[in-house]
Structure formats: C-alpha cells, structure tokens
Amino acid sequence: MDRVNLEFIAKRRLETGITLQDMAESLGFKNASTYLKYEKGEYDFKANHLPVLARKLKCELRDLFQCLILLI
C-alpha cells in the first residue's frame, strides 16, 4: 500500500526554497495556510495535485509516495 510521503514533500519544498505561498498558488489555493493543511496531512492531496507537486519539487511522481508493508 502506498501513501503520499508528506515528510518528503515538506523537506523537498524547503530544500528547493519554495515558499508555502508559491506551492499554494501552483495548486490553485488562495493562501499558504490552505496548502500547509495539505502538507501537514489535515487534508488529503488529490490525484490532480500530484503531477503539479512533482513538477514544482523537481522530483519523480513516485518520489511523492512511501511504500507501507502490511504484515499479517
């Protein structure tokens, strides 16, 4: 099972020097606080957000995910 890797997104955004407001505008949000709620996991990124994130963060789409192994 894969999940969006919020830690990677936040870290990569800081590494690339992209502001919260820049990310918000790229995704069509009005302000940085809305974007931050996505980055903190309060809201879930939608499928159409992911290619935008990858392009903005200069990474591969697969980098946005972390693989979770379920042990039964």
PDB file of C-alpha atoms in Angstrom:
ATOM      1  CA  MET A   1       0.000   0.000   0.000  1.00  0.00           C
ATOM      2  CA  ASP A   2       1.371   3.437  -0.918  1.00  0.00           C
ATOM      3  CA  ARG A   3       0.775   6.718   0.860  1.00  0.00           C
ATOM      4  CA  VAL A   4       1.731  10.250  -0.003  1.00  0.00           C
ATOM      5  CA  ASN A   5       5.015  10.969   1.761  1.00  0.00           C
ATOM      6  CA  LEU A   6       4.245  14.284   3.452  1.00  0.00           C
ATOM      7  CA  GLU A   7       7.626  14.381   5.156  1.00  0.00           C
ATOM      8  CA  PHE A   8       9.385  14.142   1.785  1.00  0.00           C
ATOM      9  CA  ILE A   9       7.179  16.886   0.308  1.00  0.00           C
ATOM     10  CA  ALA A  10       7.884  19.299   3.173  1.00  0.00           C
ATOM     11  CA  LYS A  11      11.615  18.521   3.176  1.00  0.00           C
ATOM     12  CA  ARG A  12      11.927  18.835  -0.598  1.00  0.00           C
ATOM     13  CA  ARG A  13       9.993  22.124  -0.605  1.00  0.00           C
ATOM     14  CA  LEU A  14      12.440  23.558   1.932  1.00  0.00           C
ATOM     15  CA  GLU A  15      15.453  22.183   0.022  1.00  0.00           C
ATOM     16  CA  THR A  16      14.302  23.850  -3.175  1.00  0.00           C
ATOM     17  CA  GLY A  17      13.475  27.138  -1.439  1.00  0.00           C
ATOM     18  CA  ILE A  18       9.822  27.126  -2.465  1.00  0.00           C
ATOM     19  CA  THR A  19       7.553  29.083  -0.150  1.00  0.00           C
ATOM     20  CA  LEU A  20       4.220  27.882   1.140  1.00  0.00           C
ATOM     21  CA  GLN A  21       2.569  30.655  -0.870  1.00  0.00           C
ATOM     22  CA  ASP A  22       4.325  29.531  -4.077  1.00  0.00           C
ATOM     23  CA  MET A  23       3.061  25.997  -3.548  1.00  0.00           C
ATOM     24  CA  ALA A  24      -0.430  27.255  -2.744  1.00  0.00           C
ATOM     25  CA  GLU A  25      -0.600  29.276  -5.940  1.00  0.00           C
ATOM     26  CA  SER A  26       0.730  26.377  -8.032  1.00  0.00           C
ATOM     27  CA  LEU A  27      -2.082  24.174  -6.767  1.00  0.00           C
ATOM     28  CA  GLY A  28      -4.747  26.861  -7.171  1.00  0.00           C
ATOM     29  CA  PHE A  29      -5.169  27.668  -3.480  1.00  0.00           C
ATOM     30  CA  LYS A  30      -5.671  31.258  -2.353  1.00  0.00           C
ATOM     31  CA  ASN A  31      -3.292  31.236   0.568  1.00  0.00           C
ATOM     32  CA  ALA A  32      -0.383  29.449   2.185  1.00  0.00           C
ATOM     33  CA  SER A  33      -2.363  28.295   5.200  1.00  0.00           C
ATOM     34  CA  THR A  34      -4.599  26.154   2.987  1.00  0.00           C
ATOM     35  CA  TYR A  35      -1.581  24.490   1.374  1.00  0.00           C
ATOM     36  CA  LEU A  36       0.016  23.917   4.780  1.00  0.00           C
ATOM     37  CA  LYS A  37      -3.038  21.917   5.867  1.00  0.00           C
ATOM     38  CA  TYR A  38      -2.359  19.536   2.966  1.00  0.00           C
ATOM     39  CA  GLU A  39       1.345  19.322   3.744  1.00  0.00           C
ATOM     40  CA  LYS A  40       0.578  18.591   7.415  1.00  0.00           C
ATOM     41  CA  GLY A  41      -1.941  15.890   6.486  1.00  0.00           C
ATOM     42  CA  GLU A  42      -5.076  17.678   7.684  1.00  0.00           C
ATOM     43  CA  TYR A  43      -6.400  17.460   4.107  1.00  0.00           C
ATOM     44  CA  ASP A  44      -5.531  14.810   1.521  1.00  0.00           C
ATOM     45  CA  PHE A  45      -3.780  15.772  -1.709  1.00  0.00           C
ATOM     46  CA  LYS A  46      -5.977  14.973  -4.704  1.00  0.00           C
ATOM     47  CA  ALA A  47      -4.752  12.988  -7.702  1.00  0.00           C
ATOM     48  CA  ASN A  48      -4.564  16.116  -9.865  1.00  0.00           C
ATOM     49  CA  HIS A  49      -2.272  17.787  -7.289  1.00  0.00           C
ATOM     50  CA  LEU A  50       0.428  15.126  -7.560  1.00  0.00           C
ATOM     51  CA  PRO A  51       1.849  15.923 -11.024  1.00  0.00           C
ATOM     52  CA  VAL A  52       1.936  19.605 -10.063  1.00  0.00           C
ATOM     53  CA  LEU A  53       3.804  18.792  -6.848  1.00  0.00           C
ATOM     54  CA  ALA A  54       6.322  16.614  -8.664  1.00  0.00           C
ATOM     55  CA  ARG A  55       6.976  19.270 -11.294  1.00  0.00           C
ATOM     56  CA  LYS A  56       7.278  22.056  -8.713  1.00  0.00           C
ATOM     57  CA  LEU A  57       9.523  19.994  -6.406  1.00  0.00           C
ATOM     58  CA  LYS A  58      11.628  18.769  -9.364  1.00  0.00           C
ATOM     59  CA  CYS A  59      11.188  15.111  -8.489  1.00  0.00           C
ATOM     60  CA  GLU A  60       9.605  11.990  -9.914  1.00  0.00           C
ATOM     61  CA  LEU A  61       5.970  11.251  -9.192  1.00  0.00           C
ATOM     62  CA  ARG A  62       6.994   8.047  -7.428  1.00  0.00           C
ATOM     63  CA  ASP A  63       9.142  10.089  -5.018  1.00  0.00           C
ATOM     64  CA  LEU A  64       5.935  11.514  -3.525  1.00  0.00           C
ATOM     65  CA  PHE A  65       4.942   8.114  -2.173  1.00  0.00           C
ATOM     66  CA  GLN A  66       6.139   5.871   0.596  1.00  0.00           C
ATOM     67  CA  CYS A  67       5.514   2.176   0.487  1.00  0.00           C
ATOM     68  CA  LEU A  68       3.853   0.645   3.525  1.00  0.00           C
ATOM     69  CA  ILE A  69       4.250  -3.061   4.023  1.00  0.00           C
ATOM     70  CA  LEU A  70       1.412  -4.680   5.873  1.00  0.00           C
ATOM     71  CA  LEU A  71       2.392  -7.637   7.973  1.00  0.00           C
ATOM     72  CA  ILE A  72      -0.378 -10.065   8.709  1.00  0.00           C
TER      73      ILE A  72
END
